[in-house]
Tab-separated table of C-alpha atoms in Angstrom:
chain	number	residue	atom	x	y	z
A	1	MET	CA	-49.953	-77.239	46.608
A	2	PHE	CA	-46.748	-75.532	47.655
A	3	PRO	CA	-45.971	-71.969	46.666
A	4	ARG	CA	-43.571	-70.275	44.425
A	5	PRO	CA	-41.065	-67.995	46.184
A	6	LEU	CA	-42.758	-65.382	48.336
A	7	THR	CA	-41.788	-62.424	46.179
A	8	PRO	CA	-41.526	-61.881	42.419
A	9	LEU	CA	-38.349	-63.450	41.064
A	10	THR	CA	-36.749	-60.310	39.753
A	11	ALA	CA	-33.062	-59.765	39.206
A	12	GLN	CA	-31.252	-58.104	42.055
A	13	LYS	CA	-29.575	-54.856	41.036
A	14	GLY	CA	-27.714	-54.179	44.258
A	15	PRO	CA	-28.827	-52.573	47.510
A	16	GLU	CA	-31.819	-50.329	47.133
A	17	PRO	CA	-31.168	-46.840	48.549
A	18	LEU	CA	-32.961	-46.210	51.767
A	19	GLY	CA	-34.080	-42.834	50.598
A	20	ARG	CA	-36.662	-44.275	48.222
A	21	PRO	CA	-40.320	-43.502	48.920
A	22	SER	CA	-42.012	-45.808	51.386
A	23	ARG	CA	-44.280	-48.452	49.931
A	24	ARG	CA	-46.530	-48.338	52.962
A	25	SER	CA	-49.970	-46.877	52.544
A	26	PRO	CA	-51.005	-43.994	54.765
A	27	PRO	CA	-52.757	-44.978	57.994
A	28	GLY	CA	-56.225	-46.209	57.178
A	29	GLY	CA	-55.393	-46.668	53.503
A	30	GLY	CA	-56.349	-49.930	51.854
A	31	ARG	CA	-53.352	-52.161	51.540
A	32	GLY	CA	-53.478	-55.229	49.355
A	33	ARG	CA	-51.920	-57.459	51.993
A	34	GLY	CA	-53.991	-56.104	54.825
A	35	GLY	CA	-53.136	-52.917	56.740
A	36	PHE	CA	-51.890	-52.605	60.277
A	37	GLY	CA	-55.408	-51.760	61.386
A	38	GLY	CA	-56.899	-55.100	60.309
A	39	PRO	CA	-55.962	-58.727	59.959
A	40	PRO	CA	-53.512	-59.518	57.141
A	41	LEU	CA	-54.764	-61.389	54.137
A	42	LEU	CA	-52.559	-64.475	53.893
A	43	LEU	CA	-52.475	-66.323	50.604
A	44	PRO	CA	-53.505	-69.989	50.726
A	45	SER	CA	-49.863	-70.915	50.141
A	46	MET	CA	-48.861	-69.002	53.261
A	47	LEU	CA	-51.553	-70.793	55.208
A	48	MET	CA	-50.198	-74.093	53.944
A	49	PHE	CA	-46.784	-73.305	55.319
A	50	GLY	CA	-48.397	-72.175	58.553
A	51	VAL	CA	-50.088	-75.565	58.811
A	52	ILE	CA	-46.756	-77.331	58.236
A	53	VAL	CA	-45.078	-75.400	61.021
A	54	ALA	CA	-48.019	-75.518	63.412
A	55	SER	CA	-48.216	-79.269	63.002
A	56	SER	CA	-44.511	-79.810	63.685
A	57	GLY	CA	-45.180	-80.424	67.375
A	58	LEU	CA	-47.576	-83.253	66.486
A	59	LEU	CA	-45.037	-84.652	64.047
A	60	LEU	CA	-42.411	-84.604	66.777
A	61	MET	CA	-44.593	-86.644	69.095
A	62	ILE	CA	-45.661	-89.116	66.410
A	63	GLU	CA	-42.219	-89.619	64.895
A	64	ARG	CA	-40.365	-89.973	68.181
A	65	GLY	CA	-41.702	-93.507	68.435
A	66	ILE	CA	-40.838	-94.213	64.819
A	67	LEU	CA	-37.295	-92.898	65.133
A	68	ALA	CA	-36.631	-94.958	68.242
A	69	GLU	CA	-36.346	-97.976	65.954
A	70	MET	CA	-34.219	-96.221	63.345
A	71	LYS	CA	-30.468	-95.791	63.190
A	72	PRO	CA	-29.190	-92.237	62.704
A	73	PRO	CA	-28.892	-91.214	59.039
A	74	PRO	CA	-25.425	-91.509	57.456
A	75	LEU	CA	-23.200	-88.766	58.810
A	76	HIS	CA	-20.989	-88.537	55.753
A	77	PRO	CA	-21.763	-87.698	52.122
A	78	HIS	CA	-22.485	-90.629	49.854
A	79	GLY	CA	-19.441	-92.087	48.202
A	80	ARG	CA	-16.847	-90.855	50.711
A	81	MET	CA	-14.995	-92.890	53.319
A	82	ASP	CA	-15.956	-92.535	56.948
A	83	PRO	CA	-13.684	-90.113	58.777
A	84	VAL	CA	-11.861	-90.807	62.006
A	85	TRP	CA	-14.239	-89.270	64.539
A	86	ARG	CA	-13.035	-86.992	67.276
A	87	LYS	CA	-13.283	-88.387	70.747
A	88	GLY	CA	-16.475	-87.298	72.461
A	89	VAL	CA	-18.415	-86.302	69.336
A	90	ALA	CA	-21.791	-88.013	69.591
A	91	GLY	CA	-23.396	-89.641	66.592
A	92	GLY	CA	-20.297	-90.782	64.734
A	93	PRO	CA	-20.118	-94.153	63.013
A	94	GLY	CA	-20.048	-96.961	65.541
A	95	MET	CA	-20.838	-94.629	68.431
A	96	ALA	CA	-24.006	-94.706	70.503
A	97	LEU	CA	-26.209	-91.680	70.018
A	98	ASP	CA	-26.448	-89.477	73.083
A	99	PRO	CA	-29.950	-90.023	74.531
A	100	GLY	CA	-30.240	-86.264	74.894
A	101	ASP	CA	-30.034	-85.971	71.115
A	102	SER	CA	-33.349	-87.718	70.467
A	103	ASP	CA	-35.278	-84.462	70.103
A	104	HIS	CA	-32.625	-83.168	67.753
A	105	GLN	CA	-32.792	-86.294	65.620
A	106	VAL	CA	-36.560	-85.949	65.386
A	107	ARG	CA	-36.235	-82.305	64.353
A	108	GLN	CA	-33.609	-83.251	61.760
A	109	ASP	CA	-35.956	-85.865	60.336
A	110	VAL	CA	-38.910	-83.473	60.237
A	111	ARG	CA	-36.739	-80.844	58.585
A	112	ASN	CA	-35.399	-83.280	55.992
A	113	ARG	CA	-38.897	-84.510	55.120
A	114	THR	CA	-40.165	-80.932	54.863
A	115	LEU	CA	-37.252	-79.956	52.620
A	116	ARG	CA	-37.940	-82.906	50.337
A	117	ALA	CA	-41.655	-82.170	50.191
A	118	ILE	CA	-41.361	-78.466	49.502
A	119	CYS	CA	-38.319	-78.536	47.246
A	120	GLY	CA	-39.813	-81.430	45.288
A	121	GLN	CA	-42.664	-79.289	44.013
A	122	PRO	CA	-42.545	-78.409	40.276
A	123	SER	CA	-42.480	-74.662	40.997
A	124	MET	CA	-39.301	-74.795	43.089
A	125	PRO	CA	-35.789	-74.363	41.625
A	126	ARG	CA	-33.763	-77.549	41.161
A	127	ASP	CA	-30.460	-75.922	40.289
A	128	PRO	CA	-28.777	-72.525	40.831
A	129	TRP	CA	-29.065	-71.882	37.119
A	130	ASP	CA	-32.843	-72.093	37.465
A	131	LEU	CA	-32.664	-68.896	39.541
A	132	PRO	CA	-32.924	-65.365	38.151
A	133	ALA	CA	-29.531	-63.716	37.765
A	134	GLY	CA	-29.893	-61.498	40.844
A	135	GLN	CA	-30.812	-64.365	43.174
A	136	ARG	CA	-28.053	-66.533	41.744
A	137	ARG	CA	-25.550	-63.731	42.285
A	138	THR	CA	-26.625	-63.372	45.928
A	139	LEU	CA	-26.281	-67.132	46.421
A	140	PHE	CA	-22.802	-67.395	44.905
A	141	ARG	CA	-21.608	-64.392	46.925
A	142	HIS	CA	-22.562	-66.230	50.109
A	143	ILE	CA	-20.949	-69.596	49.392
A	144	LEU	CA	-17.355	-69.927	50.560
A	145	VAL	CA	-15.018	-72.451	48.962
A	146	SER	CA	-12.287	-74.653	50.382
A	147	ASP	CA	-10.598	-76.491	47.533
A	148	GLN	CA	-8.058	-78.136	49.837
A	149	TYR	CA	-10.793	-79.730	51.973
A	150	ARG	CA	-13.387	-79.899	49.197
A	151	PHE	CA	-16.318	-78.199	50.864
A	152	LEU	CA	-18.708	-75.315	50.289
A	153	TYR	CA	-20.127	-73.300	53.173
A	154	CYS	CA	-23.068	-70.937	52.702
A	155	TYR	CA	-22.602	-68.296	55.356
A	156	VAL	CA	-25.598	-66.719	57.065
A	157	PRO	CA	-24.902	-63.485	58.986
A	158	LYS	CA	-25.790	-63.691	62.697
A	159	VAL	CA	-25.384	-67.477	62.664
A	160	ALA	CA	-21.726	-67.707	63.772
A	161	CYS	CA	-20.471	-66.916	60.279
A	162	SER	CA	-17.497	-64.859	61.541
A	163	ASN	CA	-16.188	-67.871	63.456
A	164	TRP	CA	-16.649	-70.119	60.440
A	165	LYS	CA	-14.683	-67.624	58.351
A	166	ARG	CA	-11.907	-67.819	60.946
A	167	VAL	CA	-11.914	-71.591	60.560
A	168	LEU	CA	-11.664	-71.299	56.773
A	169	LYS	CA	-8.730	-68.893	57.093
A	170	VAL	CA	-6.918	-71.259	59.443
A	171	LEU	CA	-7.515	-74.189	57.082
A	172	ALA	CA	-6.135	-72.084	54.223
A	173	GLY	CA	-3.050	-71.084	56.249
A	174	ALA	CA	-3.965	-67.400	56.336
A	175	LEU	CA	-4.413	-67.446	60.152
A	176	ASP	CA	-2.338	-69.307	62.704
A	177	SER	CA	-5.222	-69.917	65.084
A	178	VAL	CA	-8.951	-69.386	65.384
A	179	ASP	CA	-8.206	-67.562	68.643
A	180	VAL	CA	-6.210	-64.750	67.008
A	181	ARG	CA	-7.827	-61.531	68.207
A	182	LEU	CA	-8.046	-59.549	64.994
A	183	LYS	CA	-10.919	-57.586	63.518
A	184	MET	CA	-12.528	-59.957	61.055
A	185	ASP	CA	-11.935	-59.068	57.411
A	186	HIS	CA	-14.887	-60.694	55.708
A	187	ARG	CA	-13.327	-60.683	52.220
A	188	SER	CA	-9.545	-61.189	52.296
A	189	ASP	CA	-8.078	-64.707	52.184
A	190	LEU	CA	-11.485	-66.163	51.376
A	191	VAL	CA	-12.698	-67.672	48.102
A	192	PHE	CA	-16.333	-67.230	47.127
A	193	LEU	CA	-18.191	-69.276	44.555
A	194	ALA	CA	-18.895	-66.003	42.734
A	195	ASP	CA	-15.130	-65.656	42.101
A	196	LEU	CA	-15.106	-68.770	39.907
A	197	ARG	CA	-16.063	-69.539	36.327
A	198	PRO	CA	-19.409	-71.282	35.643
A	199	GLU	CA	-17.807	-74.656	34.875
A	200	GLU	CA	-15.756	-74.437	38.096
A	201	ILE	CA	-18.897	-73.592	40.048
A	202	ARG	CA	-20.789	-76.547	38.578
A	203	TYR	CA	-17.993	-78.971	39.421
A	204	ARG	CA	-17.801	-77.867	43.063
A	205	LEU	CA	-21.557	-77.897	43.528
A	206	GLN	CA	-21.636	-81.469	42.236
A	207	HIS	CA	-18.609	-82.925	44.022
A	208	TYR	CA	-17.939	-80.922	47.214
A	209	PHE	CA	-19.465	-81.359	50.674
A	210	LYS	CA	-21.992	-78.534	51.173
A	211	PHE	CA	-23.300	-77.183	54.471
A	212	LEU	CA	-24.907	-74.205	56.180
A	213	PHE	CA	-26.019	-73.267	59.685
A	214	VAL	CA	-29.440	-71.881	60.581
A	215	ARG	CA	-31.066	-70.177	63.563
A	216	ASP	CA	-34.557	-69.360	64.784
A	217	PRO	CA	-35.599	-66.626	62.303
A	218	MET	CA	-36.909	-64.180	64.895
A	219	GLU	CA	-33.955	-64.722	67.208
A	220	ARG	CA	-31.650	-63.980	64.280
A	221	LEU	CA	-33.539	-60.735	63.590
A	222	LEU	CA	-33.250	-59.706	67.239
A	223	SER	CA	-29.524	-60.429	67.183
A	224	ALA	CA	-29.098	-58.303	64.044
A	225	TYR	CA	-31.156	-55.495	65.592
A	226	ARG	CA	-29.160	-55.443	68.833
A	227	ASN	CA	-25.804	-55.584	67.081
A	228	LYS	CA	-26.330	-53.231	64.157
A	229	PHE	CA	-28.458	-50.549	65.811
A	230	GLY	CA	-26.996	-50.807	69.285
A	231	GLU	CA	-23.289	-50.944	68.445
A	232	ILE	CA	-22.389	-50.004	64.870
A	233	ARG	CA	-22.484	-46.351	63.887
A	234	GLU	CA	-22.437	-47.096	60.164
A	235	TYR	CA	-25.731	-48.993	60.428
A	236	GLN	CA	-27.262	-46.352	62.672
A	237	GLN	CA	-26.493	-43.691	60.074
A	238	ARG	CA	-27.302	-45.710	56.958
A	239	TYR	CA	-30.412	-47.565	58.135
A	240	GLY	CA	-31.388	-46.325	61.582
A	241	ALA	CA	-31.818	-42.665	60.662
A	242	GLU	CA	-34.038	-43.541	57.705
A	243	ILE	CA	-36.124	-45.962	59.762
A	244	VAL	CA	-36.765	-43.264	62.376
A	245	ARG	CA	-37.657	-40.677	59.704
A	246	ARG	CA	-39.978	-43.091	57.976
A	247	TYR	CA	-41.839	-44.617	60.909
A	248	ARG	CA	-41.666	-42.291	63.914
A	249	LEU	CA	-44.163	-39.491	64.177
A	250	GLY	CA	-42.516	-36.168	64.903
A	251	ALA	CA	-39.009	-37.306	63.998
A	252	GLY	CA	-36.769	-34.453	62.942
A	253	PRO	CA	-35.021	-34.251	59.571
A	254	SER	CA	-31.685	-35.557	60.908
A	255	PRO	CA	-32.202	-38.261	63.553
A	256	ALA	CA	-29.134	-40.000	64.932
A	257	GLY	CA	-30.586	-43.450	64.229
A	258	ASP	CA	-29.155	-44.901	67.440
A	259	ASP	CA	-32.491	-45.349	69.194
A	260	VAL	CA	-34.443	-47.444	66.679
A	261	THR	CA	-37.015	-49.590	68.477
A	262	PHE	CA	-37.486	-53.259	67.649
A	263	PRO	CA	-41.056	-52.700	66.332
A	264	GLU	CA	-39.748	-49.882	64.089
A	265	PHE	CA	-37.110	-52.243	62.714
A	266	LEU	CA	-39.720	-54.942	62.040
A	267	ARG	CA	-42.020	-52.405	60.377
A	268	TYR	CA	-39.140	-51.514	58.062
A	269	LEU	CA	-38.674	-55.211	57.197
A	270	VAL	CA	-42.367	-55.525	56.335
A	271	ASP	CA	-41.863	-52.910	53.618
A	272	GLU	CA	-38.668	-54.416	52.204
A	273	GLU	CA	-38.544	-56.993	49.412
A	274	PRO	CA	-36.695	-60.057	50.763
A	275	GLU	CA	-34.279	-60.353	47.842
A	276	ARG	CA	-33.237	-56.703	48.286
A	277	MET	CA	-32.680	-56.812	52.050
A	278	ASN	CA	-29.344	-56.341	53.761
A	279	GLU	CA	-27.719	-59.754	54.240
A	280	HIS	CA	-27.951	-59.490	58.039
A	281	TRP	CA	-31.739	-59.763	57.903
A	282	MET	CA	-32.322	-61.322	54.492
A	283	PRO	CA	-34.165	-64.666	54.854
A	284	VAL	CA	-31.898	-67.712	54.800
A	285	TYR	CA	-33.957	-69.058	51.910
A	286	GLN	CA	-32.896	-66.081	49.784
A	287	LEU	CA	-29.254	-66.224	50.912
A	288	CYS	CA	-28.583	-69.949	50.487
A	289	GLN	CA	-31.401	-71.260	48.238
A	290	PRO	CA	-31.728	-74.709	49.901
A	291	CYS	CA	-33.921	-76.013	47.083
A	292	ALA	CA	-31.479	-75.065	44.322
A	293	VAL	CA	-28.409	-76.258	46.258
A	294	HIS	CA	-28.582	-79.748	47.753
A	295	TYR	CA	-26.801	-79.290	51.075
A	296	ASP	CA	-25.317	-82.359	52.706
A	297	PHE	CA	-25.731	-80.931	56.194
A	298	VAL	CA	-27.716	-78.174	57.882
A	299	GLY	CA	-26.434	-77.334	61.351
A	300	PHE	CA	-28.360	-75.663	64.157
A	301	TYR	CA	-27.110	-72.572	65.967
A	302	GLU	CA	-28.766	-73.970	69.087
A	303	ARG	CA	-26.198	-76.811	69.146
A	304	LEU	CA	-23.418	-74.991	67.394
A	305	GLU	CA	-20.380	-76.639	68.959
A	306	VAL	CA	-21.573	-80.216	68.428
A	307	ASP	CA	-22.718	-79.638	64.841
A	308	ALA	CA	-19.567	-77.664	64.013
A	309	ASN	CA	-17.434	-80.571	65.256
A	310	HIS	CA	-19.429	-82.917	63.032
A	311	VAL	CA	-18.634	-80.743	60.016
A	312	LEU	CA	-14.937	-80.503	60.862
A	313	GLU	CA	-14.844	-84.298	61.000
A	314	TRP	CA	-16.665	-84.689	57.715
A	315	VAL	CA	-14.214	-82.428	55.881
A	316	ARG	CA	-11.229	-84.124	57.583
A	317	ALA	CA	-9.937	-80.956	59.174
A	318	PRO	CA	-6.725	-81.448	61.195
A	319	PRO	CA	-7.447	-82.350	64.848
A	320	THR	CA	-5.674	-79.146	65.887
A	321	VAL	CA	-8.349	-77.063	64.155
A	322	ARG	CA	-11.402	-76.558	66.315
A	323	PHE	CA	-14.421	-74.307	66.157
A	324	PRO	CA	-13.849	-71.128	68.222
A	325	SER	CA	-15.483	-70.846	71.609
A	326	ARG	CA	-17.699	-67.862	72.274
A	327	GLN	CA	-15.931	-64.986	73.961
A	328	ALA	CA	-16.769	-64.597	77.641
A	329	TRP	CA	-18.244	-61.153	77.048
A	330	TYR	CA	-20.604	-62.275	74.272
A	331	ARG	CA	-24.271	-62.377	75.224
A	332	PRO	CA	-26.343	-63.854	72.381
A	333	ALA	CA	-30.004	-63.049	71.952
A	334	SER	CA	-31.788	-65.489	74.233
A	335	PRO	CA	-35.267	-67.032	73.978
A	336	GLU	CA	-36.191	-64.975	77.051
A	337	SER	CA	-35.129	-61.658	75.524
A	338	LEU	CA	-36.840	-62.585	72.251
A	339	HIS	CA	-40.043	-63.414	74.138
A	340	TYR	CA	-39.917	-60.011	75.837
A	341	HIS	CA	-39.410	-58.092	72.582
A	342	LEU	CA	-42.067	-60.025	70.668
A	343	CYS	CA	-44.626	-59.593	73.428
A	344	ASN	CA	-44.017	-55.852	73.224
A	345	THR	CA	-44.530	-55.787	69.458
A	346	PRO	CA	-48.005	-55.258	67.965
A	347	ARG	CA	-49.382	-58.614	66.896
A	348	ALA	CA	-50.710	-57.160	63.649
A	349	LEU	CA	-47.141	-56.184	62.774
A	350	LEU	CA	-45.889	-59.720	63.416
A	351	GLN	CA	-48.696	-61.119	61.270
A	352	GLU	CA	-47.464	-59.004	58.369
A	353	LEU	CA	-43.819	-59.875	58.920
A	354	LEU	CA	-43.934	-63.644	59.394
A	355	PRO	CA	-44.906	-64.525	55.788
A	356	LYS	CA	-41.579	-63.060	54.631
A	357	TYR	CA	-39.715	-65.586	56.777
A	358	ILE	CA	-42.187	-68.457	56.582
A	359	LEU	CA	-39.902	-70.576	54.401
A	360	ASP	CA	-37.154	-70.271	57.010
A	361	PHE	CA	-39.573	-71.395	59.721
A	362	SER	CA	-40.944	-74.244	57.619
A	363	LEU	CA	-37.850	-75.626	55.924
A	364	PHE	CA	-35.771	-75.679	59.097
A	365	ALA	CA	-38.513	-76.853	61.522
A	366	TYR	CA	-38.671	-73.784	63.751
A	367	PRO	CA	-42.002	-73.114	65.499
A	368	LEU	CA	-43.785	-69.845	64.898
A	369	PRO	CA	-43.518	-67.463	67.882
A	370	ASN	CA	-46.220	-67.755	70.515
A	371	VAL	CA	-47.392	-64.239	71.358
A	372	THR	CA	-50.823	-65.040	72.712
A	373	ARG	CA	-51.938	-63.010	75.715
A	374	GLU	CA	-51.577	-66.077	77.914
A	375	ALA	CA	-48.010	-66.761	76.745
A	376	CYS	CA	-46.994	-63.135	77.155
A	377	ARG	CA	-48.295	-63.023	80.734
A	378	GLN	CA	-45.812	-65.712	81.739
C-alpha cells in the first residue's frame, strides 16, 4: 500500500554538474509526469501519502480526546536512567505537561504512528545497510557523533544545524562557549559516522541516543533560497547563474545569478533527482533516512528551544551548556513570507514539486500548503 522511495535507488556518485542538459521537455512537449501546461499525473502511492497528510487535521481532532487520558510517552531512551531535568523544561519525568503543549503532543503522536505505518511496510529499508551505497554514504556524512555523551545527531541544513554543531564543539572542548562569534567551520572538530569503520558504526547506531530536527519542508526551501541566492556569492555563481540560463527566456550567456526568483528555484528542484540535490534542499528523508535509522527523538524547528533543551537533558549535557539563542539580526522565513511566495508561484509548478517532498510532509506531520484562490486572497 505504501510506496518505495520516490526515485530510483541508484548509487550517488557525487554532485551532478549543473552544466548537464536539462531533463525538462520543451514547452508543450509530452512529459511522463505531466507538463507544466496540464495537471501532473500522480502515482497512486503519491495520492496515498496525500491522503495521509490531508487527513492529519481530522486525526488531530479525533486523537486530542484520546490523548487527554494518556500520559506523555517516555522522554528518555529505553534502558537508560532518567536524567535530572532542567528547571522550567516542560514534560520531564514527574512534571506536569504544559497545557499549551497539547497540540504538540498530538502532532508527535500522529507523526510517530505515521512513521511506524510507513516504515513498517516491506518495501522500506530497515537498516542503513539495506540502502544503496550512495544513499548510505549521504546518510553517514550527515550523522554527527559524540562518543563522550553517546549520541548521534543527523544534521539537516536550514534547521538550526550550525547551532547544533556549536553545541557539539563545546561538548567536545573545541569551543569555550556556544556564543563565540566565529565563522562556523562545518568540518573541523566534528566526528561524522562516515569517519568510522563499519563495526564502529553498527555499535553506535545500536547503543547511542539518536535524534534529528525537522522543519516545514516548504519553509525550509524558502530559507535556503533566501540565504543561498540572496547572500552567498558562491551559490549565486554555481547554481544561480545556471538556473537563470536554464529557465529564464532571454537570459544572456553569463548571468550573475543573484536575481533568481523563487519559482525559478522551484522549477530547478522539479528537474533534480532528490538523492543528487545539494544538501540545503535535499529532502530530509534522503538526508537522514528515518526508516533505516530508528531515531529516539525528532525535534521541531517550530519549538526549537524547548526541544533542544529536552535533548540536552537526555544526553546529560552539563547545565552550563545551553542551546544558542538566535542572533537579534536573524529573521527566519516566516509562515507569512512563505504564504506570499507560494501564492505567487504557479500552482502547476507546486503540484510537480510536492511529490519530491511528500515523505517529509507525511512522516513529520506537516500539512500541505494551502494555495487555493480563497487562501491566497487573505
